[in-house]
Amino acid sequence: MKTTKLLGILILFFCTFGFISCSNDEKEGRKITDYKEYALTVASEKLPGVVTSCGNYNQVDVYAVMKEGATEWEALPAIEGFEYEPGYEYKIRISETSYLDYTMGDPAWTEYHFLEIISKEEKTSANLPLNFIPAWYYEEFCAYIDADFQYAIDADQEESIENDLMANEVLSSPNLRCYITGRFENWFLLDTEKNVVEQGILKTERKDYEDFPEAYRLLPPKGNVLGYMQWNYQNKYPETNVKAVVICYKMKI
């Protein structure tokens, strides 16, 4: 009688243990939470965007895509297996698979895989935005350059050069701000609503102050010099006999 009761208790214990183990297993390992296939238009050029990886934000070029029935382009970081050629607008079929895995740093994610090309046309895609970079990215991850700047001119006719500087909205507009990405690779000129007006690539070159051109000593910088760029005013205004134009910005990081 006692043996029967003990066996019953052991069986109950193992059943309970097995139930708990199954419950834990449901939270471990990779699961597919959603799967779908659909057609997608891919624009003829990639655009700057922001992607996240393990909590880090990176500024990279992304696909501009449009789903069927949509009227606006949206960003898509990657399409596995898609051999993209710039200058062509594609209509392709892809699969979208959503995963969940609690052992991963980012437990939920989505992957996009190329299935087939429906059409490929050499053209310039219409109504593309300048980029897909959200406004908060500039505030949180970009160096900020104020519109105020200092300059020094060494030329026979300084007024022509000064007027040119004041007419350059990249340099002097009170309603625009220039942001530079954290790695000092790209610059973006924005209005007060954080809409991109202009953008470009920034090339920086580090030098010791002793190695700077002699003209830079017209306006000795205060603090650290992170980079510089050059314009050739000798070709633009030959009549001014310009020897040097130095512009200095303060950057808030």
mmCIF file of C-alpha atoms in Angstrom:
data_model
loop_
_atom_site.group_PDB
_atom_site.id
_atom_site.type_symbol
_atom_site.label_atom_id
_atom_site.label_comp_id
_atom_site.label_asym_id
_atom_site.label_seq_id
_atom_site.Cartn_x
_atom_site.Cartn_y
_atom_site.Cartn_z
ATOM 1 C CA MET A 1 0.000 0.000 0.000
ATOM 2 C CA LYS A 2 2.810 2.340 0.877
ATOM 3 C CA THR A 3 4.684 1.355 -2.284
ATOM 4 C CA THR A 4 1.675 2.240 -4.436
ATOM 5 C CA LYS A 5 1.348 5.665 -2.824
ATOM 6 C CA LEU A 6 5.077 6.357 -3.268
ATOM 7 C CA LEU A 7 4.923 5.354 -6.941
ATOM 8 C CA GLY A 8 1.947 7.653 -7.439
ATOM 9 C CA ILE A 9 3.880 10.527 -5.907
ATOM 10 C CA LEU A 10 6.921 9.866 -8.142
ATOM 11 C CA ILE A 11 4.754 9.730 -11.262
ATOM 12 C CA LEU A 12 3.095 13.014 -10.284
ATOM 13 C CA PHE A 13 6.518 14.581 -9.683
ATOM 14 C CA PHE A 14 7.866 13.513 -13.084
ATOM 15 C CA CYS A 15 4.732 14.738 -14.840
ATOM 16 C CA THR A 16 5.057 18.116 -13.142
ATOM 17 C CA PHE A 17 8.751 18.308 -14.002
ATOM 18 C CA GLY A 18 8.045 17.414 -17.624
ATOM 19 C CA PHE A 19 5.361 20.070 -17.861
ATOM 20 C CA ILE A 20 7.713 22.736 -16.549
ATOM 21 C CA SER A 21 10.450 21.691 -18.971
ATOM 22 C CA CYS A 22 8.105 21.940 -21.955
ATOM 23 C CA SER A 23 7.067 25.408 -20.824
ATOM 24 C CA ASN A 24 10.706 26.549 -20.701
ATOM 25 C CA ASP A 25 11.443 25.037 -24.107
ATOM 26 C CA GLU A 26 8.749 27.227 -25.648
ATOM 27 C CA LYS A 27 10.812 30.294 -24.714
ATOM 28 C CA GLU A 28 14.049 28.945 -26.145
ATOM 29 C CA GLY A 29 15.212 28.451 -29.709
ATOM 30 C CA ARG A 30 14.283 30.175 -32.922
ATOM 31 C CA LYS A 31 10.634 30.416 -33.948
ATOM 32 C CA ILE A 32 8.946 31.735 -37.064
ATOM 33 C CA THR A 33 6.171 34.055 -35.962
ATOM 34 C CA ASP A 34 5.026 35.228 -39.411
ATOM 35 C CA TYR A 35 5.666 34.513 -43.102
ATOM 36 C CA LYS A 36 4.372 36.219 -46.233
ATOM 37 C CA GLU A 37 5.261 36.728 -49.896
ATOM 38 C CA TYR A 38 4.538 39.806 -52.002
ATOM 39 C CA ALA A 39 5.707 41.968 -54.900
ATOM 40 C CA LEU A 40 7.903 44.993 -54.323
ATOM 41 C CA THR A 41 9.221 47.868 -56.459
ATOM 42 C CA VAL A 42 12.894 48.684 -55.824
ATOM 43 C CA ALA A 43 14.124 52.160 -56.821
ATOM 44 C CA SER A 44 17.014 52.777 -59.202
ATOM 45 C CA GLU A 45 19.311 54.084 -56.458
ATOM 46 C CA LYS A 46 20.000 53.445 -52.802
ATOM 47 C CA LEU A 47 19.579 56.232 -50.255
ATOM 48 C CA PRO A 48 21.167 57.043 -46.879
ATOM 49 C CA GLY A 49 19.275 55.516 -43.968
ATOM 50 C CA VAL A 50 19.702 54.315 -40.389
ATOM 51 C CA VAL A 51 19.700 50.669 -39.280
ATOM 52 C CA THR A 52 19.939 49.162 -35.798
ATOM 53 C CA SER A 53 22.096 46.227 -34.762
ATOM 54 C CA CYS A 54 22.443 45.019 -31.157
ATOM 55 C CA GLY A 55 21.310 48.397 -29.885
ATOM 56 C CA ASN A 56 23.706 50.356 -32.131
ATOM 57 C CA TYR A 57 22.584 52.818 -34.807
ATOM 58 C CA ASN A 58 24.496 52.887 -38.092
ATOM 59 C CA GLN A 59 24.087 55.232 -41.049
ATOM 60 C CA VAL A 60 24.199 53.155 -44.261
ATOM 61 C CA ASP A 61 22.743 53.164 -47.770
ATOM 62 C CA VAL A 62 19.430 51.288 -47.956
ATOM 63 C CA TYR A 63 16.972 50.211 -50.641
ATOM 64 C CA ALA A 64 14.079 52.531 -51.454
ATOM 65 C CA VAL A 65 11.065 50.253 -51.938
ATOM 66 C CA MET A 66 7.348 50.573 -52.546
ATOM 67 C CA LYS A 67 4.735 47.897 -51.900
ATOM 68 C CA GLU A 68 1.803 47.342 -54.219
ATOM 69 C CA GLY A 69 -0.898 49.939 -53.675
ATOM 70 C CA ALA A 70 1.448 52.278 -51.762
ATOM 71 C CA THR A 71 2.208 55.847 -52.876
ATOM 72 C CA GLU A 72 5.407 56.573 -50.919
ATOM 73 C CA TRP A 73 8.855 55.044 -50.844
ATOM 74 C CA GLU A 74 10.098 53.389 -47.671
ATOM 75 C CA ALA A 75 13.449 52.042 -46.513
ATOM 76 C CA LEU A 76 14.512 48.392 -46.563
ATOM 77 C CA PRO A 77 18.040 47.651 -45.301
ATOM 78 C CA ALA A 78 18.686 44.289 -46.988
ATOM 79 C CA ILE A 79 17.182 41.714 -49.367
ATOM 80 C CA GLU A 80 19.023 38.404 -49.137
ATOM 81 C CA GLY A 81 19.945 36.924 -52.515
ATOM 82 C CA PHE A 82 19.048 40.033 -54.530
ATOM 83 C CA GLU A 83 21.722 41.032 -57.077
ATOM 84 C CA TYR A 84 21.010 44.734 -57.352
ATOM 85 C CA GLU A 85 22.290 46.926 -60.202
ATOM 86 C CA PRO A 86 21.989 50.709 -59.709
ATOM 87 C CA GLY A 87 20.275 52.620 -62.492
ATOM 88 C CA TYR A 88 17.491 50.075 -62.884
ATOM 89 C CA GLU A 89 14.058 50.070 -61.284
ATOM 90 C CA TYR A 90 12.976 46.563 -60.345
ATOM 91 C CA LYS A 91 9.739 44.857 -59.572
ATOM 92 C CA ILE A 92 10.557 41.717 -57.615
ATOM 93 C CA ARG A 93 8.865 39.123 -55.473
ATOM 94 C CA ILE A 94 10.225 38.618 -51.976
ATOM 95 C CA SER A 95 9.451 36.675 -48.827
ATOM 96 C CA GLU A 96 9.187 38.312 -45.418
ATOM 97 C CA THR A 97 9.893 36.063 -42.427
ATOM 98 C CA SER A 98 9.608 37.219 -38.809
ATOM 99 C CA TYR A 99 11.568 35.400 -36.106
ATOM 100 C CA LEU A 100 11.619 35.218 -32.324
ATOM 101 C CA ASP A 101 14.525 33.876 -30.279
ATOM 102 C CA TYR A 102 14.990 34.833 -26.628
ATOM 103 C CA THR A 103 18.621 33.691 -26.678
ATOM 104 C CA MET A 104 19.480 36.510 -29.098
ATOM 105 C CA GLY A 105 20.453 40.042 -28.144
ATOM 106 C CA ASP A 106 17.576 41.344 -30.265
ATOM 107 C CA PRO A 107 14.973 38.588 -29.773
ATOM 108 C CA ALA A 108 12.580 39.671 -32.556
ATOM 109 C CA TRP A 109 13.660 40.426 -36.101
ATOM 110 C CA THR A 110 12.548 40.152 -39.735
ATOM 111 C CA GLU A 111 14.437 38.839 -42.772
ATOM 112 C CA TYR A 112 13.674 39.546 -46.434
ATOM 113 C CA HIS A 113 14.650 37.069 -49.164
ATOM 114 C CA PHE A 114 14.617 37.528 -52.922
ATOM 115 C CA LEU A 115 12.379 35.090 -54.833
ATOM 116 C CA GLU A 116 12.214 36.292 -58.449
ATOM 117 C CA ILE A 117 12.457 39.293 -60.784
ATOM 118 C CA ILE A 118 9.136 40.323 -62.291
ATOM 119 C CA SER A 119 10.561 43.230 -64.323
ATOM 120 C CA LYS A 120 13.764 45.282 -64.661
ATOM 121 C CA GLU A 121 13.767 48.675 -66.397
ATOM 122 C CA GLU A 122 16.611 51.136 -66.899
ATOM 123 C CA LYS A 123 15.227 54.416 -65.572
ATOM 124 C CA THR A 124 15.467 57.019 -62.825
ATOM 125 C CA SER A 125 12.871 56.332 -60.163
ATOM 126 C CA ALA A 126 10.518 59.253 -59.535
ATOM 127 C CA ASN A 127 9.639 61.111 -56.324
ATOM 128 C CA LEU A 128 12.443 59.661 -54.237
ATOM 129 C CA PRO A 129 13.179 61.379 -50.902
ATOM 130 C CA LEU A 130 16.687 62.693 -50.268
ATOM 131 C CA ASN A 131 17.195 60.059 -47.575
ATOM 132 C CA PHE A 132 15.500 57.953 -44.919
ATOM 133 C CA ILE A 133 17.356 59.366 -41.920
ATOM 134 C CA PRO A 134 14.940 60.296 -39.081
ATOM 135 C CA ALA A 135 15.210 63.718 -37.434
ATOM 136 C CA TRP A 136 16.110 62.272 -34.017
ATOM 137 C CA TYR A 137 19.275 60.723 -35.492
ATOM 138 C CA TYR A 138 20.775 64.158 -36.193
ATOM 139 C CA GLU A 139 20.118 65.356 -32.651
ATOM 140 C CA GLU A 140 21.422 62.261 -30.889
ATOM 141 C CA PHE A 141 24.253 60.974 -33.057
ATOM 142 C CA CYS A 142 25.572 63.830 -35.211
ATOM 143 C CA ALA A 143 27.937 66.666 -34.524
ATOM 144 C CA TYR A 144 26.162 70.035 -34.780
ATOM 145 C CA ILE A 145 27.577 73.066 -36.588
ATOM 146 C CA ASP A 146 26.101 76.462 -35.820
ATOM 147 C CA ALA A 147 25.454 78.893 -38.681
ATOM 148 C CA ASP A 148 27.783 81.427 -37.019
ATOM 149 C CA PHE A 149 31.330 81.363 -38.341
ATOM 150 C CA GLN A 150 34.513 83.424 -38.490
ATOM 151 C CA TYR A 151 36.445 84.258 -41.610
ATOM 152 C CA ALA A 152 39.547 86.112 -42.780
ATOM 153 C CA ILE A 153 40.270 87.297 -46.324
ATOM 154 C CA ASP A 154 43.590 88.255 -47.860
ATOM 155 C CA ALA A 155 42.794 89.752 -51.290
ATOM 156 C CA ASP A 156 42.992 93.034 -53.205
ATOM 157 C CA GLN A 157 39.189 93.152 -53.521
ATOM 158 C CA GLU A 158 37.847 91.586 -50.331
ATOM 159 C CA GLU A 159 34.251 92.686 -50.957
ATOM 160 C CA SER A 160 33.703 90.270 -53.870
ATOM 161 C CA ILE A 161 34.879 87.336 -51.780
ATOM 162 C CA GLU A 162 32.865 88.451 -48.753
ATOM 163 C CA ASN A 163 29.667 88.756 -50.821
ATOM 164 C CA ASP A 164 30.246 85.257 -52.170
ATOM 165 C CA LEU A 165 30.576 83.871 -48.658
ATOM 166 C CA MET A 166 27.390 85.576 -47.516
ATOM 167 C CA ALA A 167 25.466 84.221 -50.529
ATOM 168 C CA ASN A 168 26.476 80.620 -49.799
ATOM 169 C CA GLU A 169 23.593 79.172 -47.788
ATOM 170 C CA VAL A 170 25.766 76.290 -46.607
ATOM 171 C CA LEU A 171 27.876 78.869 -44.789
ATOM 172 C CA SER A 172 25.608 81.694 -43.741
ATOM 173 C CA SER A 173 21.872 80.995 -43.731
ATOM 174 C CA PRO A 174 20.355 81.688 -40.286
ATOM 175 C CA ASN A 175 17.499 79.246 -40.957
ATOM 176 C CA LEU A 176 19.632 76.253 -41.892
ATOM 177 C CA ARG A 177 21.806 73.981 -39.788
ATOM 178 C CA CYS A 178 24.517 71.592 -40.863
ATOM 179 C CA TYR A 179 24.864 68.203 -39.202
ATOM 180 C CA ILE A 180 27.790 65.834 -39.663
ATOM 181 C CA THR A 181 27.463 62.130 -38.951
ATOM 182 C CA GLY A 182 29.369 60.675 -36.033
ATOM 183 C CA ARG A 183 32.144 59.239 -38.217
ATOM 184 C CA PHE A 184 32.504 62.558 -40.104
ATOM 185 C CA GLU A 185 31.647 60.900 -43.430
ATOM 186 C CA ASN A 186 28.454 62.693 -44.478
ATOM 187 C CA TRP A 187 27.002 66.160 -43.982
ATOM 188 C CA PHE A 188 23.350 67.201 -44.099
ATOM 189 C CA LEU A 189 21.982 70.712 -44.415
ATOM 190 C CA LEU A 190 18.595 70.942 -42.675
ATOM 191 C CA ASP A 191 15.880 73.518 -42.227
ATOM 192 C CA THR A 192 14.225 74.274 -38.895
ATOM 193 C CA GLU A 193 11.871 71.293 -39.323
ATOM 194 C CA LYS A 194 14.830 68.912 -39.836
ATOM 195 C CA ASN A 195 14.009 68.459 -43.513
ATOM 196 C CA VAL A 196 17.113 67.828 -45.630
ATOM 197 C CA VAL A 197 17.838 70.676 -48.060
ATOM 198 C CA GLU A 198 21.251 69.472 -49.255
ATOM 199 C CA GLN A 199 23.574 66.613 -48.410
ATOM 200 C CA GLY A 200 26.996 65.379 -49.389
ATOM 201 C CA ILE A 201 30.130 63.463 -48.497
ATOM 202 C CA LEU A 202 32.711 64.993 -46.171
ATOM 203 C CA LYS A 203 36.387 64.176 -46.509
ATOM 204 C CA THR A 204 38.461 64.951 -43.434
ATOM 205 C CA GLU A 205 42.211 64.923 -43.101
ATOM 206 C CA ARG A 206 44.017 65.188 -39.791
ATOM 207 C CA LYS A 207 47.134 67.355 -39.622
ATOM 208 C CA ASP A 208 49.278 68.885 -36.945
ATOM 209 C CA TYR A 209 48.848 72.632 -36.692
ATOM 210 C CA GLU A 210 52.431 73.132 -37.864
ATOM 211 C CA ASP A 211 51.546 71.335 -41.118
ATOM 212 C CA PHE A 212 48.558 73.557 -41.954
ATOM 213 C CA PRO A 213 48.866 75.897 -44.953
ATOM 214 C CA GLU A 214 50.346 79.277 -44.060
ATOM 215 C CA ALA A 215 47.027 80.955 -44.901
ATOM 216 C CA TYR A 216 45.301 79.167 -42.014
ATOM 217 C CA ARG A 217 47.390 81.215 -39.596
ATOM 218 C CA LEU A 218 45.275 84.235 -40.556
ATOM 219 C CA LEU A 219 42.599 82.839 -38.274
ATOM 220 C CA PRO A 220 44.157 80.614 -35.603
ATOM 221 C CA PRO A 221 41.497 78.150 -34.391
ATOM 222 C CA LYS A 222 40.629 77.784 -30.722
ATOM 223 C CA GLY A 223 40.342 74.203 -29.531
ATOM 224 C CA ASN A 224 40.904 71.052 -31.561
ATOM 225 C CA VAL A 225 40.834 71.091 -35.359
ATOM 226 C CA LEU A 226 38.880 68.065 -36.590
ATOM 227 C CA GLY A 227 39.117 68.629 -40.327
ATOM 228 C CA TYR A 228 39.158 71.161 -43.103
ATOM 229 C CA MET A 229 37.990 71.662 -46.687
ATOM 230 C CA GLN A 230 39.201 73.902 -49.476
ATOM 231 C CA TRP A 231 37.667 76.121 -52.165
ATOM 232 C CA ASN A 232 39.632 77.604 -55.044
ATOM 233 C CA TYR A 233 38.764 81.302 -55.169
ATOM 234 C CA GLN A 234 41.738 82.063 -57.439
ATOM 235 C CA ASN A 235 39.850 80.487 -60.362
ATOM 236 C CA LYS A 236 36.442 81.882 -59.408
ATOM 237 C CA TYR A 237 37.538 85.509 -58.896
ATOM 238 C CA PRO A 238 40.847 86.016 -60.732
ATOM 239 C CA GLU A 239 40.460 89.801 -60.719
ATOM 240 C CA THR A 240 40.560 89.971 -56.900
ATOM 241 C CA ASN A 241 44.147 88.696 -56.662
ATOM 242 C CA VAL A 242 43.008 86.562 -53.750
ATOM 243 C CA LYS A 243 45.815 85.093 -51.669
ATOM 244 C CA ALA A 244 43.810 83.339 -48.962
ATOM 245 C CA VAL A 245 40.281 82.932 -47.566
ATOM 246 C CA VAL A 246 39.961 81.185 -44.217
ATOM 247 C CA ILE A 247 36.626 80.139 -42.688
ATOM 248 C CA CYS A 248 36.386 78.694 -39.188
ATOM 249 C CA TYR A 249 33.378 76.893 -37.674
ATOM 250 C CA LYS A 250 32.741 75.815 -34.139
ATOM 251 C CA MET A 251 31.364 72.317 -33.786
ATOM 252 C CA LYS A 252 29.293 71.004 -30.896
ATOM 253 C CA ILE A 253 29.658 67.246 -30.401
#
